[in-house]
CSV table of C-alpha atoms in Angstrom, one decimal:
chain,number,residue,atom,x,y,z
N,7,MET,CA,-12.0,-129.9,-27.3
N,8,LYS,CA,-11.6,-126.3,-28.8
N,9,LYS,CA,-14.4,-125.1,-30.6
N,10,THR,CA,-14.0,-123.5,-34.3
N,11,PHE,CA,-15.0,-120.0,-34.9
N,12,SER,CA,-18.5,-120.6,-36.5
N,13,LEU,CA,-19.5,-117.1,-37.0
N,14,PRO,CA,-18.7,-117.1,-40.8
N,15,ARG,CA,-20.5,-120.4,-41.4
N,16,LEU,CA,-23.5,-119.0,-39.7
N,17,LEU,CA,-23.6,-116.2,-41.8
N,18,CYS,CA,-22.9,-117.9,-44.9
N,19,LEU,CA,-26.0,-120.3,-43.9
N,20,ALA,CA,-28.0,-117.0,-43.8
N,21,LEU,CA,-26.9,-115.4,-46.9
N,22,VAL,CA,-27.9,-118.7,-48.8
N,23,LEU,CA,-31.3,-118.9,-47.2
N,24,ALA,CA,-31.8,-115.1,-48.2
N,25,TRP,CA,-30.9,-115.9,-51.8
N,26,THR,CA,-32.8,-119.2,-52.1
N,27,HIS,CA,-36.1,-117.7,-50.2
N,28,GLY,CA,-35.7,-114.0,-50.9
N,29,ALA,CA,-38.2,-113.9,-53.8
N,30,GLU,CA,-40.9,-115.4,-51.9
N,31,ALA,CA,-40.4,-114.3,-48.4
N,32,SER,CA,-38.6,-112.0,-46.0
N,33,THR,CA,-35.5,-112.8,-44.4
N,34,VAL,CA,-34.4,-111.7,-40.9
N,35,PHE,CA,-31.1,-111.9,-39.5
N,36,TRP,CA,-30.7,-111.2,-35.5
N,37,ASN,CA,-27.5,-111.0,-33.6
N,38,SER,CA,-25.1,-109.5,-31.1
N,39,ASN,CA,-21.5,-108.4,-31.8
N,40,PHE,CA,-18.6,-110.9,-31.8
N,41,ASN,CA,-16.9,-111.1,-28.5
N,42,ASP,CA,-19.8,-109.3,-26.8
N,43,ASN,CA,-20.3,-108.1,-23.2
N,44,LEU,CA,-23.1,-110.5,-22.1
N,45,PHE,CA,-23.5,-110.8,-18.5
N,46,ASP,CA,-25.9,-112.2,-15.7
N,47,SER,CA,-27.1,-110.2,-12.7
N,48,SER,CA,-23.9,-110.9,-10.7
N,49,GLY,CA,-21.6,-109.7,-13.7
N,50,ASN,CA,-20.5,-113.2,-14.7
N,51,ALA,CA,-20.3,-113.9,-18.5
N,52,LEU,CA,-23.6,-115.7,-19.9
N,53,ASP,CA,-22.8,-119.5,-20.1
N,54,ALA,CA,-24.3,-122.5,-22.1
N,55,THR,CA,-27.6,-122.7,-19.8
N,56,TYR,CA,-28.7,-119.5,-21.5
N,57,SER,CA,-30.8,-119.4,-24.6
N,58,PHE,CA,-32.1,-116.3,-26.7
N,59,GLU,CA,-35.4,-116.0,-28.4
N,60,VAL,CA,-36.9,-113.5,-30.9
N,61,GLY,CA,-40.9,-113.4,-30.9
N,62,THR,CA,-43.9,-111.3,-30.1
N,63,PHE,CA,-46.4,-111.4,-27.6
N,64,THR,CA,-50.3,-112.1,-28.1
N,65,GLY,CA,-52.2,-109.1,-29.3
N,66,GLY,CA,-53.6,-107.0,-26.3
N,67,PHE,CA,-50.9,-108.1,-24.0
N,68,THR,CA,-48.2,-105.6,-23.1
N,69,PRO,CA,-45.2,-107.6,-20.9
N,70,THR,CA,-44.2,-105.6,-17.7
N,71,TYR,CA,-42.3,-106.4,-14.5
N,72,GLN,CA,-45.4,-107.0,-12.6
N,73,ASN,CA,-46.7,-109.9,-14.8
N,74,VAL,CA,-43.7,-112.1,-15.7
N,75,ASP,CA,-45.8,-115.0,-14.5
N,76,GLN,CA,-47.9,-114.5,-17.9
N,77,TRP,CA,-45.0,-114.2,-20.3
N,78,GLN,CA,-44.5,-117.7,-21.2
N,79,ALA,CA,-48.3,-118.1,-22.1
N,80,ASN,CA,-48.5,-115.0,-24.3
N,81,TRP,CA,-45.2,-115.7,-25.9
N,82,HIS,CA,-44.9,-116.6,-29.8
N,83,MET,CA,-41.4,-117.3,-30.8
N,84,LEU,CA,-40.0,-116.6,-34.1
N,85,ASP,CA,-36.6,-118.0,-33.7
N,86,ARG,CA,-34.1,-119.3,-31.0
N,87,ALA,CA,-30.5,-119.4,-30.6
N,88,TYR,CA,-28.7,-121.7,-28.0
N,89,ASP,CA,-25.7,-123.6,-27.3
N,90,PRO,CA,-23.7,-125.6,-28.9
N,91,ASP,CA,-22.7,-122.6,-31.2
N,92,ALA,CA,-23.8,-124.5,-34.4
N,93,ASN,CA,-27.4,-123.3,-32.9
N,94,GLY,CA,-26.4,-119.8,-32.8
N,95,TRP,CA,-25.0,-119.1,-29.4
N,96,ASN,CA,-21.4,-119.4,-28.4
N,97,PRO,CA,-20.7,-118.9,-24.8
N,98,GLU,CA,-16.9,-119.7,-24.8
N,99,PRO,CA,-14.9,-117.0,-22.9
N,100,ILE,CA,-13.6,-113.9,-25.0
N,101,PRO,CA,-11.7,-113.9,-27.5
N,102,ILE,CA,-13.4,-117.3,-28.8
N,103,GLY,CA,-16.9,-116.6,-28.3
N,104,GLN,CA,-19.6,-114.8,-26.4
N,105,TYR,CA,-22.0,-114.0,-29.4
N,106,PHE,CA,-25.3,-115.1,-30.6
N,107,VAL,CA,-26.1,-115.0,-34.4
N,108,ALA,CA,-29.2,-116.7,-36.1
N,109,GLY,CA,-31.6,-116.0,-39.2
N,110,PHE,CA,-35.1,-117.2,-40.4
N,111,ASP,CA,-37.4,-116.4,-43.3
N,112,PHE,CA,-41.1,-115.7,-42.9
N,113,ASN,CA,-43.4,-117.9,-44.9
N,114,PRO,CA,-45.8,-116.3,-47.3
N,115,ASP,CA,-48.5,-117.3,-44.7
N,116,GLY,CA,-46.7,-115.1,-42.1
N,117,THR,CA,-45.3,-118.2,-40.2
N,118,SER,CA,-41.7,-118.5,-39.1
N,119,ASN,CA,-39.7,-121.2,-40.9
N,120,SER,CA,-37.4,-121.6,-38.0
N,121,PRO,CA,-37.3,-125.1,-36.6
N,122,ASP,CA,-38.0,-123.8,-33.0
N,123,ALA,CA,-40.9,-122.0,-34.0
N,124,ASN,CA,-44.8,-123.2,-33.6
N,125,PRO,CA,-46.0,-123.6,-37.1
N,126,ALA,CA,-49.3,-122.4,-36.0
N,127,ASP,CA,-48.2,-119.2,-34.8
N,128,VAL,CA,-49.0,-116.6,-37.6
N,129,PHE,CA,-47.4,-113.0,-37.1
N,130,THR,CA,-48.7,-109.9,-37.6
N,131,MET,CA,-47.0,-107.1,-39.6
N,132,GLY,CA,-46.2,-104.1,-37.5
N,133,ASP,CA,-46.2,-106.1,-34.2
N,134,THR,CA,-43.1,-105.4,-31.8
N,135,VAL,CA,-40.3,-108.0,-31.9
N,136,TYR,CA,-38.7,-108.6,-28.3
N,137,LEU,CA,-35.4,-110.4,-27.5
N,138,TRP,CA,-36.0,-112.7,-24.6
N,139,ALA,CA,-32.6,-114.2,-23.1
N,140,TYR,CA,-32.9,-116.9,-20.1
N,141,ASN,CA,-31.3,-119.7,-18.4
N,142,SER,CA,-34.9,-121.0,-17.5
N,143,LYS,CA,-38.3,-119.9,-18.2
N,144,SER,CA,-39.8,-121.4,-15.1
N,145,ILE,CA,-39.8,-118.7,-12.2
N,146,VAL,CA,-37.6,-120.4,-9.8
N,147,PRO,CA,-34.8,-119.6,-7.7
N,148,GLY,CA,-31.8,-119.1,-9.7
N,149,SER,CA,-33.9,-118.1,-12.9
N,150,GLU,CA,-32.4,-114.9,-14.7
N,151,TRP,CA,-34.1,-113.1,-17.6
N,152,ALA,CA,-33.5,-110.0,-20.1
N,153,LEU,CA,-36.5,-109.1,-22.1
N,154,VAL,CA,-35.4,-105.9,-24.5
N,155,THR,CA,-36.9,-104.4,-27.6
N,156,ASP,CA,-35.9,-101.7,-30.0
N,157,GLY,CA,-38.4,-99.3,-28.3
N,158,SER,CA,-37.2,-95.8,-30.0
N,159,PRO,CA,-36.5,-96.3,-33.9
N,160,VAL,CA,-34.9,-92.8,-34.1
N,161,GLY,CA,-31.3,-93.1,-34.8
N,162,ASP,CA,-31.2,-96.9,-35.2
N,163,LEU,CA,-28.0,-98.5,-36.6
N,164,ALA,CA,-30.3,-100.8,-38.4
N,165,ASN,CA,-33.8,-102.0,-38.9
N,166,ASP,CA,-36.6,-101.6,-36.5
N,167,TRP,CA,-37.8,-104.5,-34.3
N,168,ILE,CA,-41.1,-104.9,-35.8
N,169,ILE,CA,-42.5,-108.0,-37.9
N,170,PRO,CA,-42.0,-107.1,-41.8
N,171,ASP,CA,-44.5,-107.8,-44.7
N,172,PRO,CA,-43.6,-111.5,-45.4
N,173,LEU,CA,-44.2,-111.2,-48.9
N,174,ASP,CA,-42.0,-108.1,-49.6
N,175,GLY,CA,-38.9,-110.3,-50.1
N,176,ASN,CA,-36.5,-107.9,-48.2
N,177,SER,CA,-34.0,-108.8,-45.9
N,178,TYR,CA,-33.9,-107.1,-42.3
N,179,THR,CA,-31.4,-107.0,-39.4
N,180,TRP,CA,-32.2,-106.9,-35.7
N,181,GLN,CA,-29.2,-106.3,-34.0
N,182,LEU,CA,-28.9,-106.2,-29.9
N,183,THR,CA,-26.9,-102.7,-30.2
N,184,ASP,CA,-30.2,-101.1,-31.2
N,185,ALA,CA,-32.1,-102.4,-28.1
N,186,ASN,CA,-33.1,-99.4,-26.0
N,187,SER,CA,-36.0,-100.6,-24.0
N,188,THR,CA,-35.8,-102.9,-21.1
N,189,ILE,CA,-38.8,-104.7,-19.3
N,190,ILE,CA,-36.5,-106.7,-17.1
N,191,GLY,CA,-32.6,-106.8,-17.3
N,192,GLY,CA,-30.4,-104.3,-19.0
N,193,ALA,CA,-29.3,-103.6,-22.5
N,194,ASN,CA,-26.6,-101.3,-23.8
N,195,GLY,CA,-25.2,-100.0,-20.5
N,196,VAL,CA,-28.6,-99.2,-19.1
N,197,GLN,CA,-30.1,-101.1,-16.2
N,198,GLY,CA,-34.1,-101.6,-16.4
N,199,PRO,CA,-36.2,-103.1,-13.8
N,200,GLY,CA,-34.9,-106.2,-11.9
N,201,THR,CA,-32.6,-107.3,-9.0
N,202,TYR,CA,-28.9,-106.9,-9.6
N,203,SER,CA,-25.8,-107.5,-7.3
N,204,THR,CA,-23.3,-105.7,-9.7
N,205,THR,CA,-23.1,-103.2,-12.7
N,206,PRO,CA,-20.7,-104.0,-15.3
N,207,GLY,CA,-18.6,-101.0,-16.3
N,208,VAL,CA,-19.6,-101.8,-19.9
N,209,PHE,CA,-22.4,-104.4,-21.1
N,210,SER,CA,-24.6,-104.9,-24.1
N,211,LEU,CA,-26.9,-107.2,-22.1
N,212,GLN,CA,-27.5,-108.0,-18.5
N,213,THR,CA,-30.0,-110.4,-17.3
N,214,ALA,CA,-31.7,-109.8,-13.9
N,215,VAL,CA,-33.2,-112.0,-11.0
N,216,VAL,CA,-36.8,-112.9,-12.0
N,217,PRO,CA,-39.1,-112.0,-9.5
N,218,GLU,CA,-41.4,-114.6,-7.8
N,219,PRO,CA,-45.0,-114.2,-9.0
N,220,GLY,CA,-46.8,-111.4,-7.1
N,221,SER,CA,-43.5,-110.0,-5.5
N,222,ALA,CA,-43.3,-107.1,-7.7
N,223,LEU,CA,-47.0,-106.3,-7.0
N,224,LEU,CA,-46.3,-106.5,-3.2
N,225,LEU,CA,-43.2,-104.1,-3.6
N,226,LEU,CA,-45.3,-101.5,-5.5
N,227,ALA,CA,-48.5,-102.0,-3.0
N,228,ALA,CA,-46.1,-101.3,-0.1
N,229,ALA,CA,-44.4,-98.3,-1.8
N,230,ALA,CA,-48.2,-96.9,-2.4
N,231,ALA,CA,-49.1,-97.4,1.3
N,232,HIS,CA,-46.0,-95.5,2.4
N,233,LEU,CA,-46.8,-92.7,0.2
N,234,THR,CA,-50.5,-92.6,1.2
N,235,ARG,CA,-49.4,-92.5,5.0
N,236,ARG,CA,-46.8,-89.8,4.4
N,237,ALA,CA,-49.3,-87.8,2.5
N,238,ARG,CA,-51.8,-88.0,5.1
N,239,ARG,CA,-49.2,-87.0,7.8
N,240,MET,CA,-48.4,-84.0,5.8
N,241,ILE,CA,-52.0,-83.0,5.3
N,242,ARG,CA,-53.4,-83.4,8.9
N,243,PRO,CA,-51.4,-80.5,10.3
N,244,SER,CA,-52.7,-78.2,7.9
N,245,LEU,CA,-56.3,-78.9,8.9
N,246,LEU,CA,-55.7,-78.2,12.3
């Protein structure tokens, strides 16, 4: 059965939430463009197995390509978009779909009112927000991730990806088009760390193969050892 175009319905729902709760909480909308270019590491359009989350990491923890095995334990989700499209993700091929759109409110105590968020998670104003796209959070063969954020606010099209004051009653928009910093995967035409088998000509988001725990560190160690040996060979003749 052909799916109906649900983007207006979701936007209307978000506007109703903003009108209902705006006086007592901050409202956030987050989205990609309609008919966007969202690919996996092989250049295939992202399918129904993928989910998208916005959230933060535990204070003091910085996600890197080398510590991917620690992300899930330190992740605090604000909201999630997933298939079917009524839940915010429409993976149908262009021109029907390929977009995600969602929204949530901050409660006065700093928690998220999203049904997918942990009600025990209290978010800190000013913390960096990330978008995590994945087909599985388990690091197993076939897992692909993208973790991106708005790392440079200069020239943004919309609001910075940071936790706002939950009591200011304002509305904020976090758009994929503003993502310019990648921890794994690619955003807006720029590939970051990760393994890919193709580079799409145009893309807004691309996932990468998730490295097995320790493999990234082994690669770095091997590269460091190679550079050390090379430096020793270059220094040795000068000492003779």
